[in-house]
């Protein structure tokens, strides 16, 4: 038996983990892979993945804004808002995954890391500190409004380019979820008496 083999150094099987590895990227951000059996031309997939990455960055930001609000909310409505914000956070998590995977299946590369998202999103950055409930809700509504507008533009363009799958994802999932969540939030900004009704006419009659 050769000396090397006897020492076990030539064996292809090795229980030692090969840690701290780095190598060049296998695909650059902003490109799409060529041969995909989707019947969608490369320029269409390039444009759609670029726009979906913008929607992704904004959706990740809204998702995180919900968690910030969930943690930092204060006041008499703490419990219901704490739960509502987390419910919407969970729904946004699902949307993030749907958008990111749509980008990948179109041959593109999804944004993923916080620093890249922060550089890309167009949603206003909130302060690190705590804000009162009406401000928290207003920030969330502004983000929803921005995303809803973006969805309508993107869906129309996807339809125009023949990318029905993107159109369906954007309308059926992203747009509808954002519309519904915006309604739930908006109702919290209506002035409403909690104990005494304030209709002057009714007070006279009583
Ligand atoms: Fe929690």
Short mmCIF file of C-alpha atoms and ligand atoms in Angstrom, two decimals:
data_model
loop_
_atom_site.label_atom_id
_atom_site.label_comp_id
_atom_site.label_asym_id
_atom_site.label_seq_id
_atom_site.Cartn_x
_atom_site.Cartn_y
_atom_site.Cartn_z
CA UNK A 1 0.00 0.00 0.00
CA UNK A 2 1.43 3.45 -0.94
CA UNK A 3 2.52 5.55 1.97
CA UNK A 4 0.06 8.43 1.17
CA UNK A 5 -3.01 6.19 1.12
CA UNK A 6 -1.93 4.59 4.31
CA UNK A 7 -2.00 8.02 5.95
CA UNK A 8 -5.53 8.63 4.58
CA UNK A 9 -4.68 11.99 2.99
CA UNK A 10 -5.70 10.98 -0.58
CA UNK A 11 -9.10 9.64 0.41
CA UNK A 12 -12.06 11.51 -1.23
CA UNK A 13 -14.06 10.96 1.94
CA UNK A 14 -13.17 13.34 4.72
CA UNK A 15 -15.16 14.09 7.83
CA UNK A 16 -13.62 17.53 8.25
CA UNK A 17 -15.88 20.47 7.29
CA UNK A 18 -14.35 22.84 4.73
CA UNK A 19 -15.26 26.12 6.33
CA UNK A 20 -14.55 29.80 5.40
CA UNK A 21 -14.97 29.21 1.67
CA UNK A 22 -15.50 32.02 -0.86
CA UNK A 23 -15.74 32.02 -4.65
CA UNK A 24 -16.92 34.25 -7.46
CA UNK A 25 -20.66 34.77 -7.99
CA UNK A 26 -22.29 32.33 -10.35
CA UNK A 27 -24.73 34.97 -11.64
CA UNK A 28 -24.56 38.75 -11.40
CA UNK A 29 -27.43 40.74 -9.91
CA UNK A 30 -29.57 42.40 -12.57
CA UNK A 31 -29.15 39.60 -15.11
CA UNK A 32 -31.47 36.77 -16.10
CA UNK A 33 -30.44 33.28 -17.09
CA UNK A 34 -30.95 32.58 -20.78
CA UNK A 35 -32.54 29.26 -21.61
CA UNK A 36 -35.74 28.90 -19.63
CA UNK A 37 -38.79 27.12 -21.03
CA UNK A 38 -41.21 29.89 -20.09
CA UNK A 39 -42.09 31.30 -23.51
CA UNK A 40 -41.08 34.74 -22.23
CA UNK A 41 -38.31 36.64 -24.04
CA UNK A 42 -35.22 37.73 -22.14
CA UNK A 43 -35.99 41.49 -22.36
CA UNK A 44 -39.42 40.86 -20.82
CA UNK A 45 -37.91 38.83 -17.98
CA UNK A 46 -35.25 41.50 -17.42
CA UNK A 47 -37.83 44.26 -17.12
CA UNK A 48 -40.17 42.23 -14.94
CA UNK A 49 -37.44 41.09 -12.55
CA UNK A 50 -36.20 44.66 -12.17
CA UNK A 51 -39.68 45.93 -11.30
CA UNK A 52 -40.40 42.96 -9.06
CA UNK A 53 -37.19 43.67 -7.13
CA UNK A 54 -38.43 47.18 -6.45
CA UNK A 55 -41.74 45.75 -5.23
CA UNK A 56 -39.79 43.22 -3.15
CA UNK A 57 -37.64 45.88 -1.46
CA UNK A 58 -40.72 47.91 -0.59
CA UNK A 59 -42.61 44.85 0.65
CA UNK A 60 -39.69 43.77 2.86
CA UNK A 61 -39.63 47.30 4.27
CA UNK A 62 -43.37 47.25 4.98
CA UNK A 63 -43.00 43.80 6.56
CA UNK A 64 -40.32 45.14 8.89
CA UNK A 65 -42.32 48.26 9.65
CA UNK A 66 -45.09 45.95 10.87
CA UNK A 67 -42.72 44.15 13.24
CA UNK A 68 -41.36 47.44 14.54
CA UNK A 69 -44.95 48.57 15.18
CA UNK A 70 -45.82 45.24 16.82
CA UNK A 71 -42.95 45.59 19.27
CA UNK A 72 -43.13 49.30 19.97
CA UNK A 73 -46.90 49.97 20.12
CA UNK A 74 -48.18 51.56 23.36
CA UNK A 75 -51.43 52.77 24.89
CA UNK A 76 -54.97 51.54 25.66
CA UNK A 77 -55.23 49.69 22.32
CA UNK A 78 -51.89 47.97 22.85
CA UNK A 79 -53.15 44.39 22.81
CA UNK A 80 -55.38 44.50 19.73
CA UNK A 81 -52.82 46.45 17.70
CA UNK A 82 -49.97 44.26 18.91
CA UNK A 83 -51.87 41.26 17.50
CA UNK A 84 -53.09 42.98 14.32
CA UNK A 85 -49.63 44.26 13.42
CA UNK A 86 -48.21 40.76 13.81
CA UNK A 87 -50.99 39.24 11.68
CA UNK A 88 -50.22 41.66 8.87
CA UNK A 89 -46.48 41.01 9.35
CA UNK A 90 -47.14 37.30 8.73
CA UNK A 91 -49.13 38.07 5.58
CA UNK A 92 -46.33 40.31 4.29
CA UNK A 93 -43.82 37.50 4.95
CA UNK A 94 -45.82 35.33 2.54
CA UNK A 95 -45.85 38.09 -0.08
CA UNK A 96 -42.10 38.59 0.22
CA UNK A 97 -41.52 34.91 -0.48
CA UNK A 98 -43.93 34.90 -3.42
CA UNK A 99 -42.32 37.94 -5.05
CA UNK A 100 -38.74 36.71 -4.45
CA UNK A 101 -39.47 33.28 -5.88
CA UNK A 102 -41.21 34.81 -8.90
CA UNK A 103 -37.99 36.76 -9.62
CA UNK A 104 -35.92 33.58 -9.34
CA UNK A 105 -38.22 31.53 -11.56
CA UNK A 106 -38.04 34.25 -14.22
CA UNK A 107 -34.28 33.65 -14.22
CA UNK A 108 -33.38 36.74 -12.19
CA UNK A 109 -31.89 37.31 -8.76
CA UNK A 110 -33.94 38.46 -5.79
CA UNK A 111 -32.73 41.11 -3.40
CA UNK A 112 -32.36 39.56 0.03
CA UNK A 113 -30.12 41.37 2.49
CA UNK A 114 -31.14 44.32 4.64
CA UNK A 115 -28.42 46.65 3.35
CA UNK A 116 -29.44 46.06 -0.26
CA UNK A 117 -33.10 46.51 0.60
CA UNK A 118 -32.34 49.77 2.43
CA UNK A 119 -30.56 51.13 -0.64
CA UNK A 120 -33.44 50.20 -2.93
CA UNK A 121 -36.69 50.89 -1.10
CA UNK A 122 -38.54 54.15 -1.69
CA UNK A 123 -40.56 53.93 1.53
CA UNK A 124 -39.67 56.64 4.04
CA UNK A 125 -37.35 55.50 6.80
CA UNK A 126 -38.91 55.76 10.28
CA UNK A 127 -36.87 56.83 13.32
CA UNK A 128 -35.32 54.15 15.54
CA UNK A 129 -37.32 55.40 18.51
CA UNK A 130 -40.92 54.86 19.46
CA UNK A 131 -43.81 56.81 17.93
CA UNK A 132 -47.42 57.19 18.99
CA UNK A 133 -50.14 54.97 17.54
CA UNK A 134 -51.63 57.41 14.97
CA UNK A 135 -48.15 57.99 13.56
CA UNK A 136 -47.38 54.27 13.45
CA UNK A 137 -50.62 53.61 11.58
CA UNK A 138 -50.10 56.58 9.24
CA UNK A 139 -46.63 55.33 8.30
CA UNK A 140 -48.02 51.88 7.57
CA UNK A 141 -50.85 53.36 5.47
CA UNK A 142 -48.41 55.50 3.49
CA UNK A 143 -46.36 52.39 2.73
CA UNK A 144 -49.50 50.50 1.67
CA UNK A 145 -50.57 53.37 -0.57
CA UNK A 146 -47.19 53.45 -2.28
CA UNK A 147 -47.17 49.67 -2.83
CA UNK A 148 -50.77 49.63 -4.08
CA UNK A 149 -49.96 52.26 -6.71
CA UNK A 150 -46.85 50.34 -7.71
CA UNK A 151 -48.89 47.11 -8.04
CA UNK A 152 -51.35 48.70 -10.47
CA UNK A 153 -48.55 50.02 -12.71
CA UNK A 154 -46.61 46.76 -12.61
CA UNK A 155 -49.67 44.58 -13.23
CA UNK A 156 -50.67 46.64 -16.27
CA UNK A 157 -47.13 46.45 -17.70
CA UNK A 158 -46.90 42.68 -17.04
CA UNK A 159 -50.17 42.18 -18.87
CA UNK A 160 -48.96 44.32 -21.78
CA UNK A 161 -45.77 42.23 -22.07
CA UNK A 162 -47.63 38.90 -21.85
CA UNK A 163 -46.29 37.97 -18.42
CA UNK A 164 -49.60 36.72 -17.03
CA UNK A 165 -47.99 34.94 -14.08
CA UNK A 166 -46.50 38.19 -12.78
CA UNK A 167 -49.78 40.00 -13.41
CA UNK A 168 -51.65 37.36 -11.42
CA UNK A 169 -49.20 37.38 -8.49
CA UNK A 170 -49.24 41.17 -8.29
CA UNK A 171 -53.03 41.52 -8.52
CA UNK A 172 -54.31 38.42 -6.73
CA UNK A 173 -51.77 38.31 -3.92
CA UNK A 174 -49.89 41.57 -3.43
CA UNK A 175 -52.54 44.13 -4.41
CA UNK A 176 -55.46 42.43 -2.71
CA UNK A 177 -53.58 41.78 0.53
CA UNK A 178 -52.39 45.38 0.67
CA UNK A 179 -55.88 46.75 -0.02
CA UNK A 180 -57.38 44.62 2.75
CA UNK A 181 -54.69 45.51 5.29
CA UNK A 182 -55.05 49.20 4.41
CA UNK A 183 -58.77 48.99 5.19
CA UNK A 184 -58.14 47.35 8.57
CA UNK A 185 -55.65 50.07 9.48
CA UNK A 186 -57.70 53.00 8.18
CA UNK A 187 -60.63 52.15 10.45
CA UNK A 188 -58.35 52.77 13.43
CA UNK A 189 -57.92 56.42 12.44
CA UNK A 190 -61.65 57.24 12.62
CA UNK A 191 -62.61 59.53 15.56
CA UNK A 192 -65.04 57.47 17.59
CA UNK A 193 -66.40 58.05 21.12
CA UNK A 194 -65.77 55.09 23.39
CA UNK A 195 -68.43 55.63 26.10
CA UNK A 196 -70.77 58.59 25.41
CA UNK A 197 -72.41 59.07 22.01
CA UNK A 198 -71.79 62.60 20.73
CA UNK A 199 -74.73 63.29 18.41
CA UNK A 200 -76.17 66.64 19.68
CA UNK A 201 -79.68 65.97 18.25
CA UNK A 202 -80.00 62.73 20.15
CA UNK A 203 -78.78 64.41 23.36
CA UNK A 204 -81.65 66.97 23.18
CA UNK A 205 -84.26 64.30 22.63
CA UNK A 206 -82.97 62.39 25.66
FE1 LIG B 1 -44.23 38.99 18.92
#
